[in-house]
C-alpha positions as a Markdown table, in Angstrom:
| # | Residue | x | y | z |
|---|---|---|---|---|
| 1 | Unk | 73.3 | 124.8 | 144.9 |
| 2 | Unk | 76.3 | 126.7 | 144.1 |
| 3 | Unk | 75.6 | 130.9 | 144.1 |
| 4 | Unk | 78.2 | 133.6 | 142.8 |
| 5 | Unk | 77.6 | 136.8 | 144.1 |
| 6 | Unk | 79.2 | 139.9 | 142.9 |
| 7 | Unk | 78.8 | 143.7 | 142.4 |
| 8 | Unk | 78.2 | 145.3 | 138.9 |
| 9 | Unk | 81.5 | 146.3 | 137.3 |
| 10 | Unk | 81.8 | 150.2 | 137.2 |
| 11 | Unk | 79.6 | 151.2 | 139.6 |
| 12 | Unk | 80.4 | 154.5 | 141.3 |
| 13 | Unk | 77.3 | 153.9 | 143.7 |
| 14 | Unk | 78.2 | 152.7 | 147.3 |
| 15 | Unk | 75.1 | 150.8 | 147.7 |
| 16 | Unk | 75.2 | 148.9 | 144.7 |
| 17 | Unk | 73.1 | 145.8 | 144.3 |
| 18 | Unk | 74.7 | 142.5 | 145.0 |
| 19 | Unk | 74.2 | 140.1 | 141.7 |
| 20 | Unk | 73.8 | 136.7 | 142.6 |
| 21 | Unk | 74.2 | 133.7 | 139.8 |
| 22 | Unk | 73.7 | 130.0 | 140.1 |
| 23 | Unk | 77.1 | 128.2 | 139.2 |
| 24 | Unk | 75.8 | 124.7 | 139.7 |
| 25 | Unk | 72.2 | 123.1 | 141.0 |
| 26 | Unk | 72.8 | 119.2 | 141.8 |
| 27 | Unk | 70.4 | 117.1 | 139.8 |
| 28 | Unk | 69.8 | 119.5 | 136.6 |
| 29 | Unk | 72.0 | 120.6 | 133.6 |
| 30 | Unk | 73.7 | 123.9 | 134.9 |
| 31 | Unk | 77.5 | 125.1 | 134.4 |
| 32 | Unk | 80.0 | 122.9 | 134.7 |
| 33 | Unk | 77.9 | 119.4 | 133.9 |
| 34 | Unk | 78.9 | 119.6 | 130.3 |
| 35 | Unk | 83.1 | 120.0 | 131.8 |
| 36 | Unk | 82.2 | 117.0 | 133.6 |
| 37 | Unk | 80.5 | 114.9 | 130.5 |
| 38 | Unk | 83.9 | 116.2 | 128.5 |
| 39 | Unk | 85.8 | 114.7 | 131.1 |
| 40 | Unk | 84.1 | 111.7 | 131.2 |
| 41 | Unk | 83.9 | 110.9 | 127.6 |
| 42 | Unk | 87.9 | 111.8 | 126.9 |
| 43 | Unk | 89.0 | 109.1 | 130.1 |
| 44 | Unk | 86.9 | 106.5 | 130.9 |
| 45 | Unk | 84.0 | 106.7 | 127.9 |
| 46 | Unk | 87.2 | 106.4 | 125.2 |
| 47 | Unk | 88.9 | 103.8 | 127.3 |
| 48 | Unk | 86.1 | 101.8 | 127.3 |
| 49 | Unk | 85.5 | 102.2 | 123.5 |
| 50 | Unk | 89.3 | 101.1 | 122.8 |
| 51 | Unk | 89.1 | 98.0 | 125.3 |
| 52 | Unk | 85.8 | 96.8 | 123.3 |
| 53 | Unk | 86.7 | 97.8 | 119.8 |
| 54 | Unk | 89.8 | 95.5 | 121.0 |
| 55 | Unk | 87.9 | 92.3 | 122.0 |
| 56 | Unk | 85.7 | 93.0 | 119.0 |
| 57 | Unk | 88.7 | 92.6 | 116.3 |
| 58 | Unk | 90.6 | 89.9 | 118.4 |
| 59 | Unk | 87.0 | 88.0 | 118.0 |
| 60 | Unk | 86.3 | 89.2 | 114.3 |
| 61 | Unk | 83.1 | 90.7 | 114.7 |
| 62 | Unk | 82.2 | 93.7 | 113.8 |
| 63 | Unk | 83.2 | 96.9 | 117.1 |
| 64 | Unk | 81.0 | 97.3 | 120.1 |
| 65 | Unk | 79.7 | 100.8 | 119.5 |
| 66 | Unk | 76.4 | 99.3 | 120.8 |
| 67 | Unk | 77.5 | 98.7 | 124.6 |
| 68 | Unk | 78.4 | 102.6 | 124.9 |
| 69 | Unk | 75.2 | 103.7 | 123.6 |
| 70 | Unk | 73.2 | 101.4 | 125.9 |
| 71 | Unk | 75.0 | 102.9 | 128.6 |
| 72 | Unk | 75.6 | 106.5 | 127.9 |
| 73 | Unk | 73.7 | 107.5 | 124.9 |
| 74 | Unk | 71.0 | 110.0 | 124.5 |
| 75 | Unk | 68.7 | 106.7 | 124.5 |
| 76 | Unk | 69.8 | 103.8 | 125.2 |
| 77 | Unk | 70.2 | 100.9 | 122.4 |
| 78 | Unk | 68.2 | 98.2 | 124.1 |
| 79 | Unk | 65.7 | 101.1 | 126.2 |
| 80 | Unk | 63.8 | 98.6 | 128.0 |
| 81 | Unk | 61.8 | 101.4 | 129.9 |
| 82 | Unk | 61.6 | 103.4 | 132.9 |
| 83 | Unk | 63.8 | 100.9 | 134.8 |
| 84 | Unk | 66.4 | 100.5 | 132.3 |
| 85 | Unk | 66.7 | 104.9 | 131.9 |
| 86 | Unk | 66.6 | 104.6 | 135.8 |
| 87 | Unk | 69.5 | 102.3 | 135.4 |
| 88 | Unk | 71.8 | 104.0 | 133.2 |
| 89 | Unk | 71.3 | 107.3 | 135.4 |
| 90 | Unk | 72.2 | 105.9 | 138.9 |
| 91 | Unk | 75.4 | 104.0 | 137.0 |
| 92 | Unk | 76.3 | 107.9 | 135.6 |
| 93 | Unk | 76.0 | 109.3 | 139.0 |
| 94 | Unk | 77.3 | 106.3 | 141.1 |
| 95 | Unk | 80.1 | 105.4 | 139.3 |
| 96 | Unk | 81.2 | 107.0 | 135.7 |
| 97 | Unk | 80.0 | 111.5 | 137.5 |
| 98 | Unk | 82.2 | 110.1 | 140.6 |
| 99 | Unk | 85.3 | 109.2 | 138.5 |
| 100 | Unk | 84.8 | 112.3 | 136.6 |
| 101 | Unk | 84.8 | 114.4 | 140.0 |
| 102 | Unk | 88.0 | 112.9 | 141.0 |
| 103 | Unk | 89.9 | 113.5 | 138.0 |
| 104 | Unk | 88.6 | 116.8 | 137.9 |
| 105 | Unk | 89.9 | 117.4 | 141.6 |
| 106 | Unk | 93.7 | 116.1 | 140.3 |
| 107 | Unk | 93.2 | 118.8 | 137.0 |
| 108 | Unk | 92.5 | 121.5 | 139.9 |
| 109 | Unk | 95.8 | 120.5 | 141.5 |
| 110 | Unk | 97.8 | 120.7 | 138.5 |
| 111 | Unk | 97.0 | 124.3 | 137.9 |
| 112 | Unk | 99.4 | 124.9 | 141.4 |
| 113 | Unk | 102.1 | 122.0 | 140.3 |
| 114 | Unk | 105.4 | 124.0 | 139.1 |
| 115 | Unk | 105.7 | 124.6 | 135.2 |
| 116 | Unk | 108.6 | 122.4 | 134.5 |
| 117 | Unk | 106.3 | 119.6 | 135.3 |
| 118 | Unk | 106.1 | 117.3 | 132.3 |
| 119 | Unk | 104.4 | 114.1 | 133.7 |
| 120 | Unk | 100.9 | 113.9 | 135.7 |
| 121 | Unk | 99.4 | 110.7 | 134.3 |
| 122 | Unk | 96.9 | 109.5 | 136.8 |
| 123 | Unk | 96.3 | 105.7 | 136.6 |
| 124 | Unk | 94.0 | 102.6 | 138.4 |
| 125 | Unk | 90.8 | 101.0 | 138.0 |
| 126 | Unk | 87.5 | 102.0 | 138.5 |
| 127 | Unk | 87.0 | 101.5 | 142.3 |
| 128 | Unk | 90.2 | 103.2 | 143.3 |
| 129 | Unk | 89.3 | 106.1 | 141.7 |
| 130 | Unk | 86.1 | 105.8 | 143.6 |
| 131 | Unk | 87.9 | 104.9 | 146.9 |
| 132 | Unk | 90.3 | 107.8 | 146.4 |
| 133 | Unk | 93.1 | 105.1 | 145.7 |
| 134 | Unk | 94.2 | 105.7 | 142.0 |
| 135 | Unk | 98.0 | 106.6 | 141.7 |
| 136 | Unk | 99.5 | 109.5 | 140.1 |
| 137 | Unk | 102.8 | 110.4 | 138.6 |
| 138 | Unk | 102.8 | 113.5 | 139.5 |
| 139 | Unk | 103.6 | 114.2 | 143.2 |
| 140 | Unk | 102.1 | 117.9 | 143.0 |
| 141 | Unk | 98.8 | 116.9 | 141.2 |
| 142 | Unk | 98.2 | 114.2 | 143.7 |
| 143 | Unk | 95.2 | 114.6 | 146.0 |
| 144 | Unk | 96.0 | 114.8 | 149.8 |
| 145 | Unk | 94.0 | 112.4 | 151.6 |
| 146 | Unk | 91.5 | 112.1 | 148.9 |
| 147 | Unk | 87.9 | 111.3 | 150.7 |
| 148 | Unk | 86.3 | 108.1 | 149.4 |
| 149 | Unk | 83.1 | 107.8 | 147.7 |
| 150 | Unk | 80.9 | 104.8 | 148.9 |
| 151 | Unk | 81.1 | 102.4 | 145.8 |
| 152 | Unk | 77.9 | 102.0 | 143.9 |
| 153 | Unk | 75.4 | 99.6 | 144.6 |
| 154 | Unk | 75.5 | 96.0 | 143.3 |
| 155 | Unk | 72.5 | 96.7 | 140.9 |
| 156 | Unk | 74.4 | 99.5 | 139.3 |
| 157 | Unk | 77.4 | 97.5 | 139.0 |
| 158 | Unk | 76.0 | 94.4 | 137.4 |
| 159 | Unk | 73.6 | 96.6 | 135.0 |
| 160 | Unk | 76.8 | 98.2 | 133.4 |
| 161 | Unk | 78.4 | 94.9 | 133.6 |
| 162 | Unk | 75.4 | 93.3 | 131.6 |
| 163 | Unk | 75.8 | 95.7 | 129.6 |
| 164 | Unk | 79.2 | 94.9 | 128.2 |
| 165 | Unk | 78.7 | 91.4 | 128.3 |
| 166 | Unk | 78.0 | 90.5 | 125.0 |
| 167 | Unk | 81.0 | 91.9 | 123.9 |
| 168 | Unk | 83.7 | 91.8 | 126.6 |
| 169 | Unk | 83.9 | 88.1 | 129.0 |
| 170 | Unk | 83.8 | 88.9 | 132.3 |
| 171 | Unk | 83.6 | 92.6 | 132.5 |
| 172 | Unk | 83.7 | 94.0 | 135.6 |
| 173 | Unk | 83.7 | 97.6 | 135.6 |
| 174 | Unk | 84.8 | 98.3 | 139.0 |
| 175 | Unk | 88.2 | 96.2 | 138.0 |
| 176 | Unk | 88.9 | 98.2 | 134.4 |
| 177 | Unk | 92.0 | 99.9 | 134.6 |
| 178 | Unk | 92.0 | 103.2 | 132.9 |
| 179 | Unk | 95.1 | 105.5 | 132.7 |
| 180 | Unk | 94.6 | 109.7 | 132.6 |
| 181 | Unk | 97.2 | 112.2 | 131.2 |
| 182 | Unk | 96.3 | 115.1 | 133.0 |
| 183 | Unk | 98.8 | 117.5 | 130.5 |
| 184 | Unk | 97.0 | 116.2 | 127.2 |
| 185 | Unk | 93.6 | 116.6 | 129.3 |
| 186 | Unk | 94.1 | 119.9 | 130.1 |
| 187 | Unk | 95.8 | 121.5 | 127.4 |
Protein backbone atom coordinates (compact mmCIF):
# COMPACT_ATOMS: atom_id res chain seq x y z
CA UNK A 1 0.00 0.00 0.00
CA UNK A 2 1.01 3.32 -0.97
CA UNK A 3 -0.30 6.31 1.75
CA UNK A 4 -0.05 10.20 1.02
CA UNK A 5 -0.12 12.12 3.96
CA UNK A 6 -0.60 15.76 4.04
CA UNK A 7 -1.98 18.77 6.01
CA UNK A 8 -5.18 20.71 5.01
CA UNK A 9 -4.29 23.65 2.82
CA UNK A 10 -4.97 26.98 4.71
CA UNK A 11 -5.03 25.96 7.97
CA UNK A 12 -3.96 28.63 10.56
CA UNK A 13 -4.18 25.86 13.35
CA UNK A 14 -0.82 24.36 14.55
CA UNK A 15 -2.27 21.09 15.33
CA UNK A 16 -3.96 20.40 12.27
CA UNK A 17 -5.00 16.98 11.39
CA UNK A 18 -2.65 14.95 9.20
CA UNK A 19 -4.91 13.68 5.97
CA UNK A 20 -3.76 10.43 4.87
CA UNK A 21 -4.84 8.98 1.17
CA UNK A 22 -4.22 5.65 -0.49
CA UNK A 23 -2.16 6.33 -3.79
CA UNK A 24 -1.94 2.60 -4.71
CA UNK A 25 -3.13 -0.92 -2.99
CA UNK A 26 -1.34 -3.95 -4.93
CA UNK A 27 -3.98 -6.38 -6.16
CA UNK A 28 -7.11 -3.90 -6.62
CA UNK A 29 -7.97 -1.01 -9.05
CA UNK A 30 -6.60 2.19 -7.18
CA UNK A 31 -4.64 5.33 -8.88
CA UNK A 32 -2.25 4.72 -11.14
CA UNK A 33 -3.53 1.04 -12.55
CA UNK A 34 -5.39 2.76 -15.35
CA UNK A 35 -1.62 4.84 -16.24
CA UNK A 36 -0.29 1.46 -16.30
CA UNK A 37 -3.20 -0.28 -18.64
CA UNK A 38 -2.55 3.13 -20.90
CA UNK A 39 0.86 2.22 -21.07
CA UNK A 40 0.40 -1.12 -21.79
CA UNK A 41 -2.11 -0.98 -24.47
CA UNK A 42 0.00 2.10 -26.47
CA UNK A 43 3.53 -0.34 -26.43
CA UNK A 44 3.14 -3.82 -26.32
CA UNK A 45 -0.91 -4.36 -26.64
CA UNK A 46 -0.59 -2.12 -30.19
CA UNK A 47 2.63 -3.92 -31.15
CA UNK A 48 1.10 -6.96 -30.83
CA UNK A 49 -2.08 -6.02 -32.80
CA UNK A 50 0.25 -4.71 -35.82
CA UNK A 51 2.47 -7.94 -35.80
CA UNK A 52 -0.87 -10.10 -36.02
CA UNK A 53 -2.91 -7.87 -38.28
CA UNK A 54 0.51 -8.48 -40.35
CA UNK A 55 0.59 -12.21 -40.51
CA UNK A 56 -3.17 -12.10 -40.99
CA UNK A 57 -2.95 -10.08 -44.45
CA UNK A 58 0.42 -11.84 -45.59
CA UNK A 59 -1.93 -15.16 -45.06
CA UNK A 60 -5.27 -13.54 -46.45
CA UNK A 61 -7.50 -14.15 -43.76
CA UNK A 62 -9.38 -11.93 -42.20
CA UNK A 63 -7.03 -9.70 -38.79
CA UNK A 64 -6.48 -11.39 -35.50
CA UNK A 65 -8.50 -9.05 -33.28
CA UNK A 66 -9.53 -12.40 -31.60
CA UNK A 67 -5.99 -13.35 -29.99
CA UNK A 68 -6.02 -9.78 -28.03
CA UNK A 69 -9.28 -10.23 -26.71
CA UNK A 70 -8.59 -13.74 -25.44
CA UNK A 71 -5.74 -12.38 -23.69
CA UNK A 72 -6.60 -8.88 -22.50
CA UNK A 73 -10.19 -8.27 -22.95
CA UNK A 74 -12.87 -7.66 -20.46
CA UNK A 75 -13.74 -11.50 -21.07
CA UNK A 76 -11.86 -13.41 -22.87
CA UNK A 77 -12.92 -14.76 -26.47
CA UNK A 78 -12.53 -18.48 -25.79
CA UNK A 79 -13.39 -18.06 -21.59
CA UNK A 80 -12.91 -21.50 -20.79
CA UNK A 81 -13.44 -20.89 -16.97
CA UNK A 82 -11.92 -20.21 -13.74
CA UNK A 83 -8.61 -21.51 -15.02
CA UNK A 84 -8.47 -19.81 -18.21
CA UNK A 85 -9.49 -16.02 -16.23
CA UNK A 86 -6.71 -17.33 -13.72
CA UNK A 87 -4.56 -17.52 -16.81
CA UNK A 88 -4.89 -14.35 -18.45
CA UNK A 89 -4.40 -12.59 -14.91
CA UNK A 90 -1.05 -14.21 -13.85
CA UNK A 91 0.22 -13.55 -17.77
CA UNK A 92 -0.95 -9.52 -17.05
CA UNK A 93 0.94 -9.47 -13.89
CA UNK A 94 3.92 -11.79 -14.80
CA UNK A 95 4.70 -10.45 -17.92
CA UNK A 96 2.55 -7.68 -19.92
CA UNK A 97 2.15 -5.16 -15.67
CA UNK A 98 6.12 -5.94 -15.48
CA UNK A 99 6.91 -4.50 -18.99
CA UNK A 100 4.56 -1.80 -18.26
CA UNK A 101 6.50 -1.04 -14.85
CA UNK A 102 9.75 -0.77 -16.70
CA UNK A 103 8.75 1.49 -19.26
CA UNK A 104 7.09 3.53 -16.82
CA UNK A 105 10.49 3.70 -14.79
CA UNK A 106 12.45 5.04 -18.20
CA UNK A 107 9.21 7.79 -18.67
CA UNK A 108 10.21 8.88 -14.88
CA UNK A 109 13.78 9.33 -16.14
CA UNK A 110 12.97 11.41 -19.00
CA UNK A 111 11.24 14.00 -16.98
CA UNK A 112 15.21 14.85 -15.52
CA UNK A 113 16.85 14.21 -19.21
CA UNK A 114 17.92 17.87 -20.61
CA UNK A 115 15.20 19.59 -23.01
CA UNK A 116 17.15 19.53 -26.12
CA UNK A 117 16.74 15.81 -26.03
CA UNK A 118 14.99 14.73 -29.15
CA UNK A 119 15.52 10.82 -29.17
CA UNK A 120 14.54 8.29 -26.12
CA UNK A 121 13.15 5.30 -28.08
CA UNK A 122 13.54 2.34 -25.82
CA UNK A 123 13.75 -1.04 -27.77
CA UNK A 124 14.12 -5.16 -27.16
CA UNK A 125 11.99 -8.07 -26.62
CA UNK A 126 9.86 -9.15 -24.07
CA UNK A 127 12.32 -10.81 -21.66
CA UNK A 128 14.85 -8.04 -21.67
CA UNK A 129 12.50 -5.74 -20.66
CA UNK A 130 11.75 -8.18 -17.94
CA UNK A 131 15.43 -8.90 -17.19
CA UNK A 132 16.16 -5.12 -17.18
CA UNK A 133 18.11 -5.59 -20.53
CA UNK A 134 16.15 -3.52 -23.12
CA UNK A 135 18.32 -0.75 -24.73
CA UNK A 136 17.62 2.87 -24.99
CA UNK A 137 18.56 5.65 -27.14
CA UNK A 138 18.64 7.96 -24.84
CA UNK A 139 21.54 7.96 -22.45
CA UNK A 140 19.67 10.14 -19.77
CA UNK A 141 16.31 8.06 -19.83
CA UNK A 142 18.30 4.94 -19.33
CA UNK A 143 17.76 3.05 -16.15
CA UNK A 144 20.97 2.67 -13.89
CA UNK A 145 21.36 -0.84 -13.02
CA UNK A 146 17.81 -1.64 -13.71
CA UNK A 147 16.78 -4.75 -11.15
CA UNK A 148 15.46 -7.85 -12.96
CA UNK A 149 12.18 -9.25 -12.58
CA UNK A 150 12.15 -13.17 -12.35
CA UNK A 151 10.65 -14.11 -15.79
CA UNK A 152 7.18 -15.68 -15.61
CA UNK A 153 6.46 -19.17 -15.25
CA UNK A 154 6.33 -21.58 -18.12
CA UNK A 155 2.49 -21.98 -17.85
CA UNK A 156 2.10 -18.32 -18.24
CA UNK A 157 4.34 -18.17 -21.10
CA UNK A 158 2.91 -21.01 -23.18
CA UNK A 159 -0.87 -19.82 -22.29
CA UNK A 160 -0.16 -16.50 -24.05
CA UNK A 161 1.77 -18.34 -26.59
CA UNK A 162 -1.36 -20.61 -27.28
CA UNK A 163 -3.03 -17.99 -27.44
CA UNK A 164 -1.57 -16.42 -30.56
CA UNK A 165 -1.02 -19.57 -32.17
CA UNK A 166 -3.68 -19.72 -34.48
CA UNK A 167 -2.67 -16.74 -35.92
CA UNK A 168 1.01 -16.13 -35.62
CA UNK A 169 3.71 -19.63 -36.19
CA UNK A 170 5.76 -19.93 -33.58
CA UNK A 171 5.04 -17.16 -31.27
CA UNK A 172 7.01 -16.81 -28.53
CA UNK A 173 6.23 -13.89 -26.52
CA UNK A 174 9.18 -13.69 -24.42
CA UNK A 175 11.27 -13.24 -27.97
CA UNK A 176 8.75 -10.41 -29.60
CA UNK A 177 10.65 -7.35 -30.14
CA UNK A 178 8.79 -4.25 -29.35
CA UNK A 179 10.24 -0.75 -29.79
CA UNK A 180 8.93 2.37 -27.29
CA UNK A 181 9.21 6.13 -28.14
CA UNK A 182 9.25 7.58 -24.96
CA UNK A 183 8.69 11.45 -26.51
CA UNK A 184 5.44 10.34 -28.46
CA UNK A 185 4.52 8.33 -25.09
CA UNK A 186 4.69 11.06 -23.02
CA UNK A 187 3.62 13.91 -24.79
Amino acid sequence: VVTDYSFPKNTQEEAATVKSREVLREGYKVAGDDLLREIIEKTVLSALQRHVDLSMREQGRNFGVKALSAVFGEKGVQDDGEQFSTSRQQAAQQIFMKVGYRILAHLERLKQAPSGVNDAVLSGCIEDFIKGEEQCSCNECALIHPAAYPLPEKTISAFVNDCFAPYLKDFNILKFEISVDLLALSS
